[in-house]
C-alpha atoms as a PDB file:
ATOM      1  CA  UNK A   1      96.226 -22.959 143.824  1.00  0.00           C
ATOM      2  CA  UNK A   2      96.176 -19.747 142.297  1.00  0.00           C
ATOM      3  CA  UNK A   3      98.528 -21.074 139.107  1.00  0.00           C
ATOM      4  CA  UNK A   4      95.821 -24.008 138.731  1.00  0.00           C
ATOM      5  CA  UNK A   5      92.916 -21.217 138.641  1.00  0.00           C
ATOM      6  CA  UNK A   6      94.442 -19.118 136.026  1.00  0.00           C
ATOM      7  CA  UNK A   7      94.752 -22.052 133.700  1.00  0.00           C
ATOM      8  CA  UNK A   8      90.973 -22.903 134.276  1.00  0.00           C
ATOM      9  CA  UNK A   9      90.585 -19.362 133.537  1.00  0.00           C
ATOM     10  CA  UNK A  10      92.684 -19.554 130.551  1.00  0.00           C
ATOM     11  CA  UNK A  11      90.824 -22.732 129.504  1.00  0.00           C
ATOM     12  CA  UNK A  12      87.466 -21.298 130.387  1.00  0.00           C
ATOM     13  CA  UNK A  13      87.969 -19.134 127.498  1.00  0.00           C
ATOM     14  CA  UNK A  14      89.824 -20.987 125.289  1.00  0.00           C
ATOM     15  CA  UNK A  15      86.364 -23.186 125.052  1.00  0.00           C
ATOM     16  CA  UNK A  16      84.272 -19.948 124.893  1.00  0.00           C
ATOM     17  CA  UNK A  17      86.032 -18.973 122.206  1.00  0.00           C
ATOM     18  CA  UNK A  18      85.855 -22.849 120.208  1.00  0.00           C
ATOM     19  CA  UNK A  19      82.425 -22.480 120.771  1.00  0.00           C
ATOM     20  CA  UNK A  20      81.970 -19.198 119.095  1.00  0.00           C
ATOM     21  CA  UNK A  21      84.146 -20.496 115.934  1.00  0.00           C
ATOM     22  CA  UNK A  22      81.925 -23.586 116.192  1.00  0.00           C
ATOM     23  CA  UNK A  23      78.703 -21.882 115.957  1.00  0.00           C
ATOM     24  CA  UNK A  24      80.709 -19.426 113.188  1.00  0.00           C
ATOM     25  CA  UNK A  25      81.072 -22.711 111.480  1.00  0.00           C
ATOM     26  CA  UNK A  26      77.568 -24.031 111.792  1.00  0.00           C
ATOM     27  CA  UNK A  27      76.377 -21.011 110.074  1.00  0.00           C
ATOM     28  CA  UNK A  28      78.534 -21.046 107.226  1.00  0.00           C
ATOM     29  CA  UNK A  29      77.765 -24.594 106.478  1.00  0.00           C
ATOM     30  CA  UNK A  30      74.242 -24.650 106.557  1.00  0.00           C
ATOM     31  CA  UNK A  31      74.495 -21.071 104.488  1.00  0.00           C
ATOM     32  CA  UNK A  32      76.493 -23.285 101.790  1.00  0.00           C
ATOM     33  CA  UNK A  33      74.205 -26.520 102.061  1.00  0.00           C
ATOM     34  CA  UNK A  34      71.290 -23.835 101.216  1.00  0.00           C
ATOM     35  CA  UNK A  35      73.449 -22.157  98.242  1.00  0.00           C
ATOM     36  CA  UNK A  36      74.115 -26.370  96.911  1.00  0.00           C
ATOM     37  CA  UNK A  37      70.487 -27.155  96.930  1.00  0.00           C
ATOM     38  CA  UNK A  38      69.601 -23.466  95.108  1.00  0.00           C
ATOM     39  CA  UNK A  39      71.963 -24.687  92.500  1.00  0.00           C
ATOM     40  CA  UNK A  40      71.512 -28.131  92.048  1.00  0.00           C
ATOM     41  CA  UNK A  41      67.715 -27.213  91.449  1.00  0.00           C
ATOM     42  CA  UNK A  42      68.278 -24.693  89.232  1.00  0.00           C
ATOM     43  CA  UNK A  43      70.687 -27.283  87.202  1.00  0.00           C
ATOM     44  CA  UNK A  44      67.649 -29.485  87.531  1.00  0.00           C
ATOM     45  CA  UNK A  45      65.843 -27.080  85.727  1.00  0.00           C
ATOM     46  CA  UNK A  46      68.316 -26.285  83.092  1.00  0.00           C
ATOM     47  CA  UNK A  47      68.071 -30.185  82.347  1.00  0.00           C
ATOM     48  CA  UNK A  48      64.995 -29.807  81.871  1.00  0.00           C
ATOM     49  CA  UNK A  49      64.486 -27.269  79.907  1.00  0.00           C
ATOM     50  CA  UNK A  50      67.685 -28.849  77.639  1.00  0.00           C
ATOM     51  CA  UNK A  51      65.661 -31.755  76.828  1.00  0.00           C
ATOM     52  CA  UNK A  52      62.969 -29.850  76.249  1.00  0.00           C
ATOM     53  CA  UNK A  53      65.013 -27.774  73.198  1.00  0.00           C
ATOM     54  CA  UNK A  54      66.194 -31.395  72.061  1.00  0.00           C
ATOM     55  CA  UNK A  55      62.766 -32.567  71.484  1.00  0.00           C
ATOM     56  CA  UNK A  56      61.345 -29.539  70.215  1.00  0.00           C
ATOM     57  CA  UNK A  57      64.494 -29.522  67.598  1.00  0.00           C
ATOM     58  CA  UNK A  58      63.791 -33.270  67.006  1.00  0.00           C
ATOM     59  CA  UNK A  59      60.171 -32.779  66.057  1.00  0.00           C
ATOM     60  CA  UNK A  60      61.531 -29.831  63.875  1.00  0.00           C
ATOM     61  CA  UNK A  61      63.843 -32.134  61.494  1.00  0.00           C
ATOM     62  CA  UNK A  62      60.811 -34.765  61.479  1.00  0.00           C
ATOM     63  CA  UNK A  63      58.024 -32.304  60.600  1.00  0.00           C
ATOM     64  CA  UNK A  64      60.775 -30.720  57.806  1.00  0.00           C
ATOM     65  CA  UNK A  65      62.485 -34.417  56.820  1.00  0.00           C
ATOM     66  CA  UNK A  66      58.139 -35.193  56.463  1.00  0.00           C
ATOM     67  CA  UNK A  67      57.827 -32.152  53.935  1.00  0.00           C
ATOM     68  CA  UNK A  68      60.207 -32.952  51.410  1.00  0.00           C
END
């Protein structure tokens, strides 16, 4: 009786300390689901403001190509 009590024991804490490593876990991957959406918004706005410098260099050779 006593043997089977220590193992519960034993068990009782092995699952306290999953638990904590679980909720260690849950933290870091919402932290890094946060940090993927910072980044893939700011590469959204890099994007952006690429094809933003495309067109303005685009209307740059037309106005010039125009002039001559």
């Amino acid at each position: 009786m006593t043997v089977e009590v220590e193992n519960l024991r034993k068990e009782a804490k092995k699952v306290q300390e999953l638990q904590g490593e679980l909720r260690d876990l849950n933290e870091r991957y919402h932290a890094s689901l946060e940090l993927l959406g910072e980044r893939t918004e700011q590469v959204e706005e890099l994007k952006a403001d690429i094809a933003d410098v495309k067109e303005m260099y685009r209307n740059q050779i037309v106005e010039l190509v125009g002039q001559k």
